[in-house]
Short mmCIF file of N, CA, C and O in Angstrom, two decimals:
data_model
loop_
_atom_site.label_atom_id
_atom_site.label_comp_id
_atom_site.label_asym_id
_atom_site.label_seq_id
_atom_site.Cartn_x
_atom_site.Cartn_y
_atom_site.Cartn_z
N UNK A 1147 19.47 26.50 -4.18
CA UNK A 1147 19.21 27.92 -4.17
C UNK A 1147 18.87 28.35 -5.59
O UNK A 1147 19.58 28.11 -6.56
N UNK A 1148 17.70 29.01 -5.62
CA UNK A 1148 17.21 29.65 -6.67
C UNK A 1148 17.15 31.08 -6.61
O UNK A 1148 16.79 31.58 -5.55
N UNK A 1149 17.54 32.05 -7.87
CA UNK A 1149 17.39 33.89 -7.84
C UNK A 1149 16.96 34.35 -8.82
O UNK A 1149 17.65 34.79 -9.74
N UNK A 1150 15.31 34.31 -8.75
CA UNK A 1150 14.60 34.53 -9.89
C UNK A 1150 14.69 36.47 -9.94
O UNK A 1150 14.15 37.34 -9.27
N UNK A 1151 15.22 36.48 -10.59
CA UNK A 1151 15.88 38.18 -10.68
C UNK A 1151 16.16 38.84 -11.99
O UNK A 1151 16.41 40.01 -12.30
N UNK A 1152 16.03 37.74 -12.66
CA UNK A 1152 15.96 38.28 -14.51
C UNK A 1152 17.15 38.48 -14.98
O UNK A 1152 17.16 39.37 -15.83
N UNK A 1153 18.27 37.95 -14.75
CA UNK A 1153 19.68 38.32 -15.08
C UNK A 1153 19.46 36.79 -16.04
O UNK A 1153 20.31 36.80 -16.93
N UNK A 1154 18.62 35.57 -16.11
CA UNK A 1154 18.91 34.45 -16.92
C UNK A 1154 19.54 33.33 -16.36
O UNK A 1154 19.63 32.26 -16.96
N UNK A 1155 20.11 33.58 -14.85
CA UNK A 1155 20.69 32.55 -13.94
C UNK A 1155 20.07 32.11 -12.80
O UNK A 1155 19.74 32.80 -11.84
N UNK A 1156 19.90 30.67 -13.00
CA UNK A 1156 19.11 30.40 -11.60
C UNK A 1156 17.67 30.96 -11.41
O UNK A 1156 17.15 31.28 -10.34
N UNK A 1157 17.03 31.03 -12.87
CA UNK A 1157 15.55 31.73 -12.61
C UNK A 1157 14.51 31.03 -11.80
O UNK A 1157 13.86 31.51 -10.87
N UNK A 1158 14.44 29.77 -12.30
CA UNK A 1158 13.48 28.82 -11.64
C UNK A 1158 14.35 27.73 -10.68
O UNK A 1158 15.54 27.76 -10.36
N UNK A 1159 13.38 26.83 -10.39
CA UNK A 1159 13.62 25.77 -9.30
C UNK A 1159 12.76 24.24 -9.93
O UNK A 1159 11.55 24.39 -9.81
N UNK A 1160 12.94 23.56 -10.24
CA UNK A 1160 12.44 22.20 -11.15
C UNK A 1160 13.07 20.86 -10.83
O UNK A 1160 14.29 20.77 -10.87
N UNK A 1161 12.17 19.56 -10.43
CA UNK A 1161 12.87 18.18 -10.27
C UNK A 1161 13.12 17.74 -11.23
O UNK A 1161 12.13 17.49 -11.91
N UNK A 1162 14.20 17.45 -11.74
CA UNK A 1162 14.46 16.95 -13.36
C UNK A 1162 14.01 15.39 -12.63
O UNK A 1162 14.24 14.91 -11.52
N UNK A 1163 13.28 14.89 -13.78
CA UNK A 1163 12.89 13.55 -13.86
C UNK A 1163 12.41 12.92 -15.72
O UNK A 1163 11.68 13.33 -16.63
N UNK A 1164 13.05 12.11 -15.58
CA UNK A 1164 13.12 11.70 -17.26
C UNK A 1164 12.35 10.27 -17.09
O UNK A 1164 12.54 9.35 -16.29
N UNK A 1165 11.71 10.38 -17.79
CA UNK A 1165 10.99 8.78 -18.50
C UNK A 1165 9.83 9.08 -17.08
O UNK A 1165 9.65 8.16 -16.29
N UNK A 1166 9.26 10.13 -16.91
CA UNK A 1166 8.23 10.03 -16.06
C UNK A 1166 6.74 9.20 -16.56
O UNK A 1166 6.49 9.14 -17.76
N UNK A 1167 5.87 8.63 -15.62
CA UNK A 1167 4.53 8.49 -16.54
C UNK A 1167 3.55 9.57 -15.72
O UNK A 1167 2.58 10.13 -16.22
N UNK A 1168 3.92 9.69 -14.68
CA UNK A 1168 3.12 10.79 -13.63
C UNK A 1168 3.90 11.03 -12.50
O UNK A 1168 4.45 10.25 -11.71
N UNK A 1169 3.83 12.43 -12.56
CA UNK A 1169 4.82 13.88 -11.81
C UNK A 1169 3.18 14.65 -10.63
O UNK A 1169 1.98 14.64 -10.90
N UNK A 1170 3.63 14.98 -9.87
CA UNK A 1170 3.17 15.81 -8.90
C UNK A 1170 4.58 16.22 -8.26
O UNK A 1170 5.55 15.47 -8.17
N UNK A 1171 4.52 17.52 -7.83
CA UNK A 1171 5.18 18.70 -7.39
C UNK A 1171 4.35 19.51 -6.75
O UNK A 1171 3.32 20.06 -7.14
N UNK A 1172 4.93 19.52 -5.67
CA UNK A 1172 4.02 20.86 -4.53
C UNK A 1172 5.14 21.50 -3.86
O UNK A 1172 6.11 20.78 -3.60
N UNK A 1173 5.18 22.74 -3.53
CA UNK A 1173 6.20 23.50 -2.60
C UNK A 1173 5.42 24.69 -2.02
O UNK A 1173 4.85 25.68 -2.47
N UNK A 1174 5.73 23.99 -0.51
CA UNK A 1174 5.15 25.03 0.69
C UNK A 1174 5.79 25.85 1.00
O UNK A 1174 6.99 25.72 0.77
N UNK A 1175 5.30 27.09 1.68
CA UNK A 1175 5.91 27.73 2.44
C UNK A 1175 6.48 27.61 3.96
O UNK A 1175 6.30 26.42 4.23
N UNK A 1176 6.98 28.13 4.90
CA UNK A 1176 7.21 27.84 6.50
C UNK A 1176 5.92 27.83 7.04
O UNK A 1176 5.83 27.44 8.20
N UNK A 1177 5.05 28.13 6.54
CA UNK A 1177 4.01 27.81 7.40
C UNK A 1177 2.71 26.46 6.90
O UNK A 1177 1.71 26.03 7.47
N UNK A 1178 3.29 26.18 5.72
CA UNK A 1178 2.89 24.49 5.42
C UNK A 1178 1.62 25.19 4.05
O UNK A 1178 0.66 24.53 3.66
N UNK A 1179 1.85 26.12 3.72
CA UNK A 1179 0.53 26.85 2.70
C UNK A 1179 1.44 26.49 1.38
O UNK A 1179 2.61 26.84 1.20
N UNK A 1180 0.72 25.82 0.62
CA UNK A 1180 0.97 25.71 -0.86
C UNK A 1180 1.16 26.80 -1.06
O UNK A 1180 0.62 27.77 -0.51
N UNK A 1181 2.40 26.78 -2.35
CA UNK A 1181 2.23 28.26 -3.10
C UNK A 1181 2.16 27.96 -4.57
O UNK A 1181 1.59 28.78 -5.29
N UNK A 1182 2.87 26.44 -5.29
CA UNK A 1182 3.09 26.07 -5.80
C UNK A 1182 2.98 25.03 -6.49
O UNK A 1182 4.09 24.50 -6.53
N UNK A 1183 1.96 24.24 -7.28
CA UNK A 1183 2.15 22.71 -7.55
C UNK A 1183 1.71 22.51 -9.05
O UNK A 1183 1.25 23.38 -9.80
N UNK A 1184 1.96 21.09 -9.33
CA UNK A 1184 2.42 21.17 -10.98
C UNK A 1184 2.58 19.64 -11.44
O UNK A 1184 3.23 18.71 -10.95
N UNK A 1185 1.89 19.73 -12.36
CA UNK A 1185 2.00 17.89 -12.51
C UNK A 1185 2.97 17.87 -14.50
O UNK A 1185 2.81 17.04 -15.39
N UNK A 1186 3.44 18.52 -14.51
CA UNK A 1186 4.31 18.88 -15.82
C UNK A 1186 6.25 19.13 -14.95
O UNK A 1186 6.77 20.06 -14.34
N UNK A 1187 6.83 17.49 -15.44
CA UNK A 1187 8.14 17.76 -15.11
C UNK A 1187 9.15 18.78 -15.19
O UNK A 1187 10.09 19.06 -14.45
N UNK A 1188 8.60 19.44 -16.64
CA UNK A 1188 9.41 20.43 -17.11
C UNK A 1188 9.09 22.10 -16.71
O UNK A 1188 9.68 23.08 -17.15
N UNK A 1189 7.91 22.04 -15.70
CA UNK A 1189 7.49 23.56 -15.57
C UNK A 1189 8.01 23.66 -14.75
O UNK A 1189 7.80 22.69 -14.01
N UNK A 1190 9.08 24.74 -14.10
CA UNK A 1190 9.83 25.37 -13.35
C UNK A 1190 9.08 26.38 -12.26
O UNK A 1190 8.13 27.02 -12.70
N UNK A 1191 9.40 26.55 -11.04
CA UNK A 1191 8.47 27.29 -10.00
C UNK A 1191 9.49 28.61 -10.05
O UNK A 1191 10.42 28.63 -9.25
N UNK A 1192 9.31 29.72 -11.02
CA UNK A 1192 9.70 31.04 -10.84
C UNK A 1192 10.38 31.88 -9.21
O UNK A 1192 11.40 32.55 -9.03
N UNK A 1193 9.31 31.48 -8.28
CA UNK A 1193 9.15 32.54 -7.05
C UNK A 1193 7.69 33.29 -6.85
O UNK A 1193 7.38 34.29 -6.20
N UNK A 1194 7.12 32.65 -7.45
CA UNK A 1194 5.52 33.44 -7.01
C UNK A 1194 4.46 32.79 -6.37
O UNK A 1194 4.29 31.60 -6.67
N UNK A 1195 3.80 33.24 -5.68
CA UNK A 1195 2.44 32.43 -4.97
C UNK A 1195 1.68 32.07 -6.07
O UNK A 1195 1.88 32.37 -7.25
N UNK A 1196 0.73 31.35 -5.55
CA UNK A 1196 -0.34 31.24 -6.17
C UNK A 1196 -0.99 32.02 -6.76
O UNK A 1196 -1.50 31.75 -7.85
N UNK A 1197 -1.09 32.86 -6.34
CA UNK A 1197 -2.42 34.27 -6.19
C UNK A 1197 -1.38 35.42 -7.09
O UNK A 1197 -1.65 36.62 -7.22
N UNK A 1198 -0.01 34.64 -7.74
CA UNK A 1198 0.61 35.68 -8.65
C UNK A 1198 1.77 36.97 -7.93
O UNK A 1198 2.46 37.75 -8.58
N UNK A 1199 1.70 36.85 -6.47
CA UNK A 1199 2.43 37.87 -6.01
C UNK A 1199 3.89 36.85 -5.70
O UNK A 1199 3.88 35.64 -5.46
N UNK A 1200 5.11 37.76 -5.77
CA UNK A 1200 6.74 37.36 -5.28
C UNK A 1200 6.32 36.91 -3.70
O UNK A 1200 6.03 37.36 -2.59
N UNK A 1201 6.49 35.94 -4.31
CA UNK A 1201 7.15 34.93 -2.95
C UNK A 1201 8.32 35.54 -2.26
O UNK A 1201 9.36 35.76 -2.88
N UNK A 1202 8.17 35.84 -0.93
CA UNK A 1202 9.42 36.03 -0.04
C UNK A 1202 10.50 35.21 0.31
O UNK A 1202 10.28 34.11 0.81
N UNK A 1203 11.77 35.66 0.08
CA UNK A 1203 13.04 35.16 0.12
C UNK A 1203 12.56 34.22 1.15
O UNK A 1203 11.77 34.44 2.06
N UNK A 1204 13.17 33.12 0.85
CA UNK A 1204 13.33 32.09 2.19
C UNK A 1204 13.19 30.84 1.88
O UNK A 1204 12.80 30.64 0.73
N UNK A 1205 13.44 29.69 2.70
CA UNK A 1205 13.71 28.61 2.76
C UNK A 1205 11.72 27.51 2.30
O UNK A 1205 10.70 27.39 2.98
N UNK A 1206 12.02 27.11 1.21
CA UNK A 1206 10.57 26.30 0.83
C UNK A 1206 10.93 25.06 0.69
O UNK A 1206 11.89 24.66 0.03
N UNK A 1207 9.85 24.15 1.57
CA UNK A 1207 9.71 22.65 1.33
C UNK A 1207 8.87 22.41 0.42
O UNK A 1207 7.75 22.91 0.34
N UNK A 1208 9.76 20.98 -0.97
CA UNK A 1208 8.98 20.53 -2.07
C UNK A 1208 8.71 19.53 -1.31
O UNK A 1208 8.98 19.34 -0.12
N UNK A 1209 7.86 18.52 -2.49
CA UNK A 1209 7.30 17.10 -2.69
C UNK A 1209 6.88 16.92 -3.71
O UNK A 1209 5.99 17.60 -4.22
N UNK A 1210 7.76 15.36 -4.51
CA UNK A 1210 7.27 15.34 -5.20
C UNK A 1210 6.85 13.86 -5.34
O UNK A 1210 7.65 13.04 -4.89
N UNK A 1211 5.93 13.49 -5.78
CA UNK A 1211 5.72 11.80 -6.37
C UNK A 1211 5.67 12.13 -7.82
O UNK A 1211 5.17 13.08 -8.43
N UNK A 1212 6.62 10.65 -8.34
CA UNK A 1212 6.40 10.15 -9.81
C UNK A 1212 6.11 8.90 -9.87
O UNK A 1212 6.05 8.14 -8.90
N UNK A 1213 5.91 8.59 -11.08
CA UNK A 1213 5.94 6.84 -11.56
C UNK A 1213 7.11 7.09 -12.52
O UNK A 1213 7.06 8.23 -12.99
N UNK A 1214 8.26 6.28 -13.00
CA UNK A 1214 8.58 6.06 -13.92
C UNK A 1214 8.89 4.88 -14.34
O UNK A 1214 9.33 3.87 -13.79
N UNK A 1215 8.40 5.36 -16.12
CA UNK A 1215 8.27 4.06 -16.47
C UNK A 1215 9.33 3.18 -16.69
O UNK A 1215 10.46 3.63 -16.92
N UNK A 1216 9.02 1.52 -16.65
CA UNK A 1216 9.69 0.82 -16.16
C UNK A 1216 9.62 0.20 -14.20
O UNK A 1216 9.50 -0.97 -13.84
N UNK A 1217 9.71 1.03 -13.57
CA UNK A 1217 9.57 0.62 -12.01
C UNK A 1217 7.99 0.74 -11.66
O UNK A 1217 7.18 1.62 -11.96
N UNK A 1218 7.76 -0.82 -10.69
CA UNK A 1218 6.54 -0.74 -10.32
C UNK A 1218 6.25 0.22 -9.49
O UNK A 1218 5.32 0.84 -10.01
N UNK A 1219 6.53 0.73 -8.42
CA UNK A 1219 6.42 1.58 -7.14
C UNK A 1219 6.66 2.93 -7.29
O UNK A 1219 7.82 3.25 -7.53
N UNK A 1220 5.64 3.98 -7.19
CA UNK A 1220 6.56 5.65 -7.28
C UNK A 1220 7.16 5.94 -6.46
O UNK A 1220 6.99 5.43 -5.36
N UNK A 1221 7.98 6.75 -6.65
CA UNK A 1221 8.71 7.53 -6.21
C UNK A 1221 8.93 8.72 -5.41
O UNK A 1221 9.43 9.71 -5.95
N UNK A 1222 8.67 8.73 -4.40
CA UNK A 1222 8.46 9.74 -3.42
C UNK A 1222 10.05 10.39 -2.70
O UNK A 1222 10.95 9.76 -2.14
N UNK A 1223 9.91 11.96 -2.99
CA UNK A 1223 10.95 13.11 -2.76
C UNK A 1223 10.75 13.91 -1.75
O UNK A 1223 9.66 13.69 -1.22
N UNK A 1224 11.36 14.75 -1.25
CA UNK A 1224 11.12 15.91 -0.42
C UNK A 1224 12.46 16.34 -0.07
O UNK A 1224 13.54 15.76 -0.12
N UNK A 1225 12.02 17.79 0.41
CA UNK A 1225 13.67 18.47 0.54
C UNK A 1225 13.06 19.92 0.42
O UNK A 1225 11.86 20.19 0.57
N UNK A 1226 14.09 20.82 0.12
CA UNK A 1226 13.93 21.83 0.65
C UNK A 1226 14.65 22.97 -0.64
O UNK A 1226 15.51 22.53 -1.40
N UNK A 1227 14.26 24.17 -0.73
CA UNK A 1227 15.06 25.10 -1.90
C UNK A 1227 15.05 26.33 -1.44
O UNK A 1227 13.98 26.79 -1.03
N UNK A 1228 16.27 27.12 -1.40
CA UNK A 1228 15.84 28.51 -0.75
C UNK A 1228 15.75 29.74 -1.76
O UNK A 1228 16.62 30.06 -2.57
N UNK A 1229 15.02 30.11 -1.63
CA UNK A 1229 14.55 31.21 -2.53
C UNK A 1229 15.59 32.72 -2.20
O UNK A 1229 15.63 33.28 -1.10
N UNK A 1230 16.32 33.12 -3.34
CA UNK A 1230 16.87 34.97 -3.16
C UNK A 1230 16.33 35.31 -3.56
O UNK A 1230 15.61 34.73 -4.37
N UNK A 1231 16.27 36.79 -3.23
CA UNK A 1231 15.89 37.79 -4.42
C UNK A 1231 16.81 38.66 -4.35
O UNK A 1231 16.83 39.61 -5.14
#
């Protein structure tokens, strides 16, 4: 659960991944529409669409693939984050 609300807690939503060599991050909405994607480990998804408007409270599916270095095979994630406001 993420509450991007400006109080400084819980602003964003981010896969911590260390010793990456390549990150992709995408997070849909319930109806499977990107709002979100990002090939930088450290950039955090606020709560906004694409198009810059607040994302509505609710339940969003990520994905992410990495490589990190060291392991031959990436790494493939998915799961889910629910958005307050």
């Amino acid at each position: 659960v993420f509450t991007p609300n400006g109080d400084g807690v819980n602003e964003g939503f981010k896969v911590h991944a260390l010793g990456t060599t390549s990150y992709s991050l995408v997070i849909y909405d319930r109806w499977g529409k990107e709002v979100f994607t990002s090939s930088n480990p450290d950039q955090e998804w606020f709560g906004f669409m694409k198009d810059g408007v607040l994302a509505e409270a609710g339940i969003y599916v990520y994905r992410v693939k990495m490589r990190i270095r060291g392991f031959a095979e990436p790494i493939f994630e998915e799961g889910s984050v629910t958005l307050l406001r």
